Tab-separated table of C-alpha atoms in Angstrom:
chain	number	residue	atom	x	y	z
G	121	MET	CA	21.204	8.410	15.571
G	122	ARG	CA	22.364	4.888	16.267
G	123	LYS	CA	26.004	4.393	17.196
G	124	SER	CA	27.906	1.173	16.700
G	125	ILE	CA	30.799	0.319	19.014
G	126	ILE	CA	33.250	-2.294	17.766
G	127	PHE	CA	35.532	-4.037	20.266
G	128	ILE	CA	38.681	-5.657	18.863
G	129	ILE	CA	39.873	-8.534	21.012
G	130	ALA	CA	43.428	-9.403	20.055
G	131	ALA	CA	43.441	-12.635	22.044
G	132	ALA	CA	40.580	-14.058	19.977
G	133	ALA	CA	42.359	-13.220	16.729
G	134	LEU	CA	45.540	-14.888	17.969
G	135	CYS	CA	43.579	-17.938	19.034
G	136	ALA	CA	41.971	-18.202	15.594
G	137	ALA	CA	45.383	-17.983	13.929
G	138	CYS	CA	46.628	-20.843	16.114
G	139	VAL	CA	43.649	-23.004	15.256
G	140	LYS	CA	43.928	-22.452	11.509
G	141	SER	CA	47.548	-23.621	11.543
G	142	GLU	CA	46.235	-27.039	12.581
G	143	THR	CA	43.997	-27.878	9.656
G	144	ASP	CA	43.362	-30.832	7.421
G	145	GLY	CA	44.851	-29.312	4.271
G	146	SER	CA	43.225	-31.926	2.050
G	147	ASN	CA	39.691	-31.393	3.300
G	148	VAL	CA	37.967	-28.247	2.024
G	149	ILE	CA	34.870	-26.946	3.858
G	150	SER	CA	31.835	-27.046	1.564
G	151	PHE	CA	28.125	-26.348	2.057
G	152	SER	CA	24.800	-27.910	1.078
G	153	PRO	CA	22.211	-25.167	1.695
G	154	VAL	CA	18.478	-25.731	1.921
G	155	ALA	CA	15.893	-22.952	1.965
G	156	SER	CA	12.774	-23.131	4.115
G	157	LYS	CA	9.975	-23.142	1.506
G	158	ALA	CA	11.390	-20.440	-0.791
G	159	THR	CA	14.571	-18.780	-2.025
G	160	LYS	CA	15.907	-15.605	-3.654
G	161	ALA	CA	12.690	-14.426	-5.304
G	162	ILE	CA	9.354	-15.737	-4.056
G	163	ILE	CA	9.604	-19.341	-5.261
G	164	ASN	CA	7.897	-22.450	-3.918
G	165	GLY	CA	10.032	-25.363	-2.817
G	166	THR	CA	13.042	-25.931	-0.582
G	167	THR	CA	15.862	-26.182	-3.112
G	168	TYR	CA	18.415	-23.392	-2.871
G	169	PRO	CA	19.081	-22.077	-6.420
G	170	THR	CA	22.468	-22.895	-7.899
G	171	ASP	CA	22.754	-19.397	-9.398
G	172	GLU	CA	22.562	-17.794	-5.952
G	173	SER	CA	25.411	-17.066	-3.523
G	174	PHE	CA	25.438	-16.451	0.217
G	175	VAL	CA	27.827	-14.905	2.750
G	176	VAL	CA	29.131	-17.082	5.579
G	177	SER	CA	31.382	-16.734	8.627
G	178	ALA	CA	32.766	-19.462	10.913
G	179	TYR	CA	33.709	-19.335	14.600
G	180	HIS	CA	35.917	-21.895	16.338
G	181	ASN	CA	34.477	-23.223	19.588
G	182	GLY	CA	31.646	-20.684	19.226
G	183	THR	CA	33.659	-17.460	19.643
G	184	ALA	CA	37.044	-17.245	17.891
G	185	PRO	CA	36.793	-16.071	14.258
G	186	TYR	CA	37.914	-18.865	11.932
G	187	PHE	CA	36.953	-17.040	8.708
G	188	GLU	CA	34.570	-14.151	8.176
G	189	ASP	CA	32.328	-12.654	5.479
G	190	LEU	CA	33.258	-14.987	2.644
G	191	THR	CA	30.968	-15.473	-0.340
G	192	ALA	CA	30.018	-19.083	-1.072
G	193	SER	CA	29.020	-20.000	-4.621
G	194	TYR	CA	27.906	-23.173	-6.336
G	195	GLN	CA	30.614	-25.416	-7.784
G	196	SER	CA	29.168	-27.701	-10.442
G	197	SER	CA	32.142	-30.100	-10.245
G	198	ILE	CA	31.134	-31.165	-6.724
G	199	ALA	CA	27.468	-30.028	-6.735
G	200	LEU	CA	28.099	-28.046	-3.517
G	201	TRP	CA	28.823	-24.475	-2.446
G	202	GLU	CA	32.376	-23.379	-1.562
G	203	THR	CA	33.796	-20.083	-0.313
G	204	SER	CA	35.681	-17.791	-2.667
G	205	THR	CA	38.919	-18.614	-0.807
G	206	SER	CA	39.162	-22.310	0.061
G	207	GLN	CA	38.824	-22.996	3.773
G	208	TYR	CA	39.916	-26.232	5.451
G	209	TRP	CA	38.587	-28.092	8.457
G	210	PRO	CA	40.501	-27.740	11.732
G	211	LEU	CA	41.718	-30.975	13.289
G	212	GLY	CA	39.670	-30.492	16.433
G	213	GLY	CA	37.123	-28.393	18.282
G	214	SER	CA	33.785	-27.153	16.966
G	215	LEU	CA	32.856	-24.702	14.211
G	216	THR	CA	29.713	-22.555	14.196
G	217	PHE	CA	28.657	-21.184	10.800
G	218	ASN	CA	26.414	-18.112	10.420
G	219	ALA	CA	25.187	-17.105	6.959
G	220	TYR	CA	22.778	-14.853	5.084
G	221	SER	CA	21.352	-14.755	1.566
G	222	PRO	CA	21.446	-13.199	-0.939
G	223	ALA	CA	25.094	-12.179	-0.836
G	224	SER	CA	24.126	-8.696	-2.040
G	225	ALA	CA	22.024	-8.027	1.093
G	226	GLY	CA	25.052	-6.576	2.904
G	227	LEU	CA	24.144	-7.748	6.414
G	228	THR	CA	26.484	-8.118	9.398
G	229	ILE	CA	27.660	-11.405	10.879
G	230	ASP	CA	29.333	-12.090	14.212
G	231	ALA	CA	29.563	-15.075	16.544
G	232	SER	CA	26.035	-14.450	17.827
G	233	GLY	CA	24.388	-14.581	14.396
G	234	VAL	CA	23.181	-12.340	11.561
G	235	MET	CA	22.204	-8.689	12.055
G	236	ALA	CA	20.949	-5.748	9.986
G	237	THR	CA	20.667	-2.087	10.915
G	238	ASP	CA	18.064	0.103	9.190
G	239	TYR	CA	17.146	-2.638	6.721
G	240	GLU	CA	14.715	-1.306	4.106
G	241	VAL	CA	11.919	-2.948	2.146
G	242	ARG	CA	10.677	-0.261	-0.231
G	243	THR	CA	11.495	-0.956	-3.865
G	244	SER	CA	10.074	-3.639	-6.132
G	245	ALA	CA	13.400	-5.507	-6.047
G	246	GLN	CA	13.451	-5.498	-2.236
G	247	MET	CA	9.802	-6.570	-2.101
G	248	THR	CA	10.415	-9.656	-4.269
G	249	THR	CA	13.744	-10.937	-2.897
G	250	ASP	CA	13.786	-13.310	0.045
G	251	LEU	CA	16.064	-12.327	2.918
G	252	LEU	CA	17.353	-15.581	4.423
G	253	TYR	CA	19.592	-16.449	7.372
G	254	ALA	CA	21.046	-19.663	8.745
G	255	THR	CA	23.233	-21.077	11.486
G	256	ALA	CA	24.824	-24.506	11.869
G	257	THR	CA	27.300	-26.003	14.336
G	258	VAL	CA	29.650	-28.925	13.752
G	259	ALA	CA	30.388	-30.119	17.281
G	260	ASP	CA	33.468	-32.195	16.405
G	261	CYS	CA	35.469	-31.069	13.388
G	262	SER	CA	37.544	-34.249	13.476
G	263	ALA	CA	34.385	-36.173	12.554
G	264	HIS	CA	32.637	-33.660	10.291
G	265	GLN	CA	30.144	-34.470	7.537
G	266	ALA	CA	31.056	-34.292	3.859
G	267	SER	CA	29.438	-30.834	3.708
G	268	VAL	CA	27.855	-28.382	6.144
G	269	PRO	CA	24.039	-28.400	5.861
G	270	LEU	CA	22.735	-24.822	6.066
G	271	ASN	CA	18.971	-24.631	6.570
G	272	PHE	CA	17.991	-21.062	5.671
G	273	SER	CA	14.991	-19.425	7.339
G	274	HIS	CA	12.931	-16.524	6.032
G	275	ALA	CA	13.470	-13.185	7.735
G	276	LEU	CA	10.522	-11.506	5.964
G	277	ALA	CA	6.768	-12.102	5.709
G	278	GLN	CA	5.071	-12.915	2.398
G	279	ILE	CA	1.824	-11.078	1.609
G	280	VAL	CA	-0.344	-12.444	-1.213
G	281	PHE	CA	-3.419	-10.823	-2.747
G	282	LYS	CA	-6.155	-12.534	-4.774
G	283	VAL	CA	-9.487	-11.164	-6.043
G	284	LYS	CA	-12.906	-12.474	-7.054
G	285	ALA	CA	-16.481	-11.284	-7.567
G	286	ALA	CA	-18.584	-11.535	-4.416
G	287	ASP	CA	-21.399	-13.278	-6.281
G	288	TYR	CA	-22.760	-14.080	-9.754
G	289	TYR	CA	-24.274	-10.860	-11.054
G	290	ASN	CA	-25.041	-11.645	-14.704
G	291	THR	CA	-28.773	-12.392	-14.789
G	292	SER	CA	-31.471	-12.296	-17.422
G	293	GLY	CA	-31.491	-8.902	-19.077
G	294	SER	CA	-28.553	-7.675	-17.013
G	295	THR	CA	-24.814	-8.182	-17.570
G	296	ILE	CA	-22.433	-6.805	-14.979
G	297	SER	CA	-18.651	-6.715	-15.398
G	298	LEU	CA	-16.460	-6.096	-12.379
G	299	ALA	CA	-12.809	-5.072	-12.450
G	300	MET	CA	-10.233	-4.249	-9.845
G	301	THR	CA	-8.288	-1.128	-10.829
G	302	SER	CA	-5.877	-0.448	-7.960
G	303	LEU	CA	-4.497	-1.890	-4.741
G	304	THR	CA	-2.312	-0.132	-2.175
G	305	LEU	CA	-1.224	-0.633	1.418
G	306	SER	CA	-0.723	2.418	3.599
G	307	GLY	CA	0.793	2.807	7.047
G	308	ILE	CA	3.141	-0.188	6.628
G	309	TYR	CA	6.599	0.032	8.207
G	310	SER	CA	9.435	-0.114	5.696
G	311	ILE	CA	12.582	0.185	7.860
G	312	ALA	CA	13.659	-1.872	10.895
G	313	ASP	CA	16.591	-3.593	12.595
G	314	PHE	CA	17.163	-7.353	12.552
G	315	ALA	CA	19.068	-9.467	15.074
G	316	ALA	CA	18.862	-13.026	16.405
G	317	GLY	CA	15.919	-13.842	14.145
G	318	ALA	CA	13.795	-10.931	15.406
G	319	TRP	CA	12.831	-7.497	14.105
G	320	GLU	CA	12.741	-4.324	16.208
G	321	ASN	CA	12.962	-0.520	16.002
G	322	HIS	CA	10.407	-0.232	13.186
G	323	GLU	CA	10.201	3.195	11.585
G	324	SER	CA	9.163	5.077	8.433
G	325	ALA	CA	5.604	4.031	7.566
G	326	GLN	CA	4.995	4.071	3.824
G	327	THR	CA	2.310	3.603	1.174
G	328	PHE	CA	2.968	0.706	-1.201
G	329	ALA	CA	1.309	0.608	-4.647
G	330	LEU	CA	0.900	-3.106	-5.290
G	331	SER	CA	-1.262	-3.452	-8.396
G	332	SER	CA	-2.079	-0.844	-11.026
G	333	THR	CA	-3.219	-3.200	-13.815
G	334	THR	CA	-6.955	-3.520	-14.367
G	335	THR	CA	-7.997	-7.071	-13.451
G	336	SER	CA	-11.329	-8.339	-14.797
G	337	LEU	CA	-13.309	-10.717	-12.610
G	338	THR	CA	-14.676	-13.863	-14.217
G	339	TYR	CA	-16.912	-16.874	-13.528
G	340	ASP	CA	-16.416	-20.585	-14.112
G	341	ALA	CA	-18.736	-22.970	-15.987
G	342	ASN	CA	-20.963	-23.227	-12.915
G	343	ASN	CA	-21.222	-19.425	-12.677
G	344	ASP	CA	-19.138	-19.420	-9.505
G	345	PRO	CA	-16.757	-16.464	-9.120
G	346	GLU	CA	-13.194	-17.395	-10.052
G	347	ILE	CA	-10.297	-16.413	-7.801
G	348	VAL	CA	-7.662	-14.441	-9.708
G	349	ASP	CA	-4.067	-14.064	-8.507
G	350	LEU	CA	-3.030	-10.425	-8.206
G	351	CYS	CA	0.411	-10.145	-6.636
G	352	ALA	CA	2.751	-11.447	-3.947
G	353	TYR	CA	5.322	-9.343	-2.111
G	354	LEU	CA	7.637	-9.541	0.875
G	355	PHE	CA	7.372	-7.072	3.769
G	356	LEU	CA	9.044	-6.486	7.093
G	357	PRO	CA	7.472	-8.566	9.864
G	358	GLN	CA	5.588	-6.123	12.057
G	359	GLY	CA	2.638	-5.501	14.272
G	360	ILE	CA	-0.137	-3.992	12.163
G	361	SER	CA	-0.720	-0.460	13.412
G	362	ALA	CA	-4.193	1.019	13.947
G	363	ASP	CA	-3.758	3.388	10.984
G	364	ALA	CA	-2.624	0.729	8.482
G	365	ARG	CA	-5.053	0.485	5.563
G	366	ILE	CA	-5.752	-1.645	2.525
G	367	ASN	CA	-7.048	0.548	-0.307
G	368	VAL	CA	-9.096	-1.127	-3.048
G	369	GLY	CA	-10.121	0.638	-6.270
G	370	TYR	CA	-12.660	-1.005	-8.574
G	371	SER	CA	-14.999	-0.340	-11.495
G	372	ILE	CA	-18.393	-1.699	-12.532
G	373	THR	CA	-19.865	-1.884	-16.039
G	374	GLN	CA	-23.555	-2.840	-16.266
G	375	ASN	CA	-25.539	-3.539	-19.400
G	376	ILE	CA	-29.302	-3.376	-18.982
G	377	SER	CA	-31.479	-3.952	-22.034
G	378	GLY	CA	-28.776	-2.714	-24.372
G	379	THR	CA	-27.811	0.339	-22.321
G	380	THR	CA	-24.346	0.370	-20.702
G	381	TYR	CA	-23.648	2.080	-17.403
G	382	SER	CA	-20.116	2.462	-16.007
G	383	LEU	CA	-18.975	3.441	-12.552
G	384	ASP	CA	-15.357	3.951	-11.468
G	385	ASN	CA	-14.995	3.801	-7.713
G	386	PRO	CA	-12.149	5.604	-5.982
G	387	PRO	CA	-10.102	3.414	-3.627
G	388	VAL	CA	-12.031	2.348	-0.546
G	389	ALA	CA	-9.880	2.139	2.602
G	390	VAL	CA	-10.322	-0.522	5.266
G	391	ALA	CA	-8.332	-0.965	8.466
G	392	LEU	CA	-5.851	-3.770	7.881
G	393	ARG	CA	-5.774	-4.622	11.575
G	394	ASN	CA	-9.391	-5.861	11.420
G	395	THR	CA	-8.129	-9.378	10.736
G	396	VAL	CA	-4.485	-10.255	11.362
G	397	THR	CA	-2.767	-8.032	13.925
G	398	GLU	CA	0.808	-9.090	13.152
G	399	TRP	CA	2.896	-10.268	10.192
G	400	GLU	CA	5.425	-12.815	11.399
G	401	PRO	CA	8.690	-13.831	9.694
G	402	GLY	CA	8.552	-16.933	7.540
G	403	LYS	CA	4.768	-16.864	7.200
G	404	LYS	CA	2.556	-16.289	4.172
G	405	TYR	CA	-0.648	-14.227	4.482
G	406	ILE	CA	-3.213	-14.565	1.695
G	407	TYR	CA	-5.858	-11.837	1.396
G	408	THR	CA	-8.707	-12.637	-1.005
G	409	ILE	CA	-10.588	-9.518	-2.060
G	410	SER	CA	-14.241	-10.054	-2.898
G	411	ILE	CA	-15.831	-7.258	-4.951
G	412	GLY	CA	-19.581	-6.759	-4.925
G	413	LEU	CA	-22.077	-4.038	-5.831
G	414	ASP	CA	-22.508	-2.132	-2.557
G	415	ASN	CA	-20.024	0.105	-0.827
G	416	LEU	CA	-19.122	-2.272	1.995
G	417	ILE	CA	-15.678	-3.769	2.585
G	418	THR	CA	-14.853	-6.544	5.027
G	419	PHE	CA	-12.027	-9.044	5.059
G	420	THR	CA	-10.419	-11.778	7.140
G	421	ALA	CA	-6.951	-13.336	7.238
G	422	SER	CA	-4.997	-15.945	9.168
G	423	ALA	CA	-1.459	-17.335	9.248
G	424	THR	CA	0.400	-20.596	8.839
G	425	ASP	CA	4.060	-21.471	8.387
G	426	TRP	CA	4.928	-20.142	4.898
G	427	ALA	CA	1.986	-21.994	3.442
G	428	THR	CA	-1.623	-21.060	2.847
G	429	GLN	CA	-2.834	-18.129	4.911
G	430	GLU	CA	-6.389	-17.457	3.826
G	431	GLY	CA	-8.172	-14.176	4.250
G	432	GLY	CA	-10.860	-12.150	2.523
G	433	VAL	CA	-11.782	-8.602	1.629
G	434	VAL	CA	-15.358	-7.941	0.551
G	435	VAL	CA	-16.117	-4.851	-1.506
G	436	GLU	CA	-19.890	-4.558	-1.822
């Protein structure tokens, strides 16, 4: 069992009280947050949504609490975010701001940054909500900007799945229809601790059912297999363990000279570590599943900075 020890330093609290008595009472602290590539749910772009709130704390000269755990929400009158209780700039010194989003995440903030203990990614809501964190320092509060720019970073990894037929199978006298029927990941860690932008103490491997809707595979006008989007989810960054598996279920319907043959294949499991060995925070991994007619599965994947991370899974 983990134990948390909290030290209360009276001197720091007294110092903060002294600082806050010397404020510019006409100058409210406001924020202009920017998200790195996505926000709240899995959304493209860098604009932080105006319907989202974040939690922020400030520390004077890097250590003394100035205000803590306040929720900042969008104020349409100024087109910026302000804390629930108005906070004013001190006349001197520096302020370091640490923040996390969404406000409902319930993380912990101190002068060193944002932390989480036993953070879980298990449910559909957790798997589709970005966990973001940010830090910013204003070195001279007497010459501060109009608002504090908070550049949020992603704490989780985005995993995207696509599917296509491995080849064109409809030939003269033979029509073959392929469909993907299920997709799961097994042996993926769902609980870990977060601190200083890093994840550790992973535990509780779980099986995640990602897609249960039958997805038919199609061809374009040139008879090339079309890539179909399946799903995109967020997971804990982690090293991929040797027993982690991607499980692909698929069905085949073949019409030969007017006679239809159908075959439902139970999920075929392939070691996920065969391609990428680690999911890193703030990166998107795209796995393209290619379904063919033989019982062979291979796939590849790679990583870039929350952009296109191509990979492939071949089901023959």
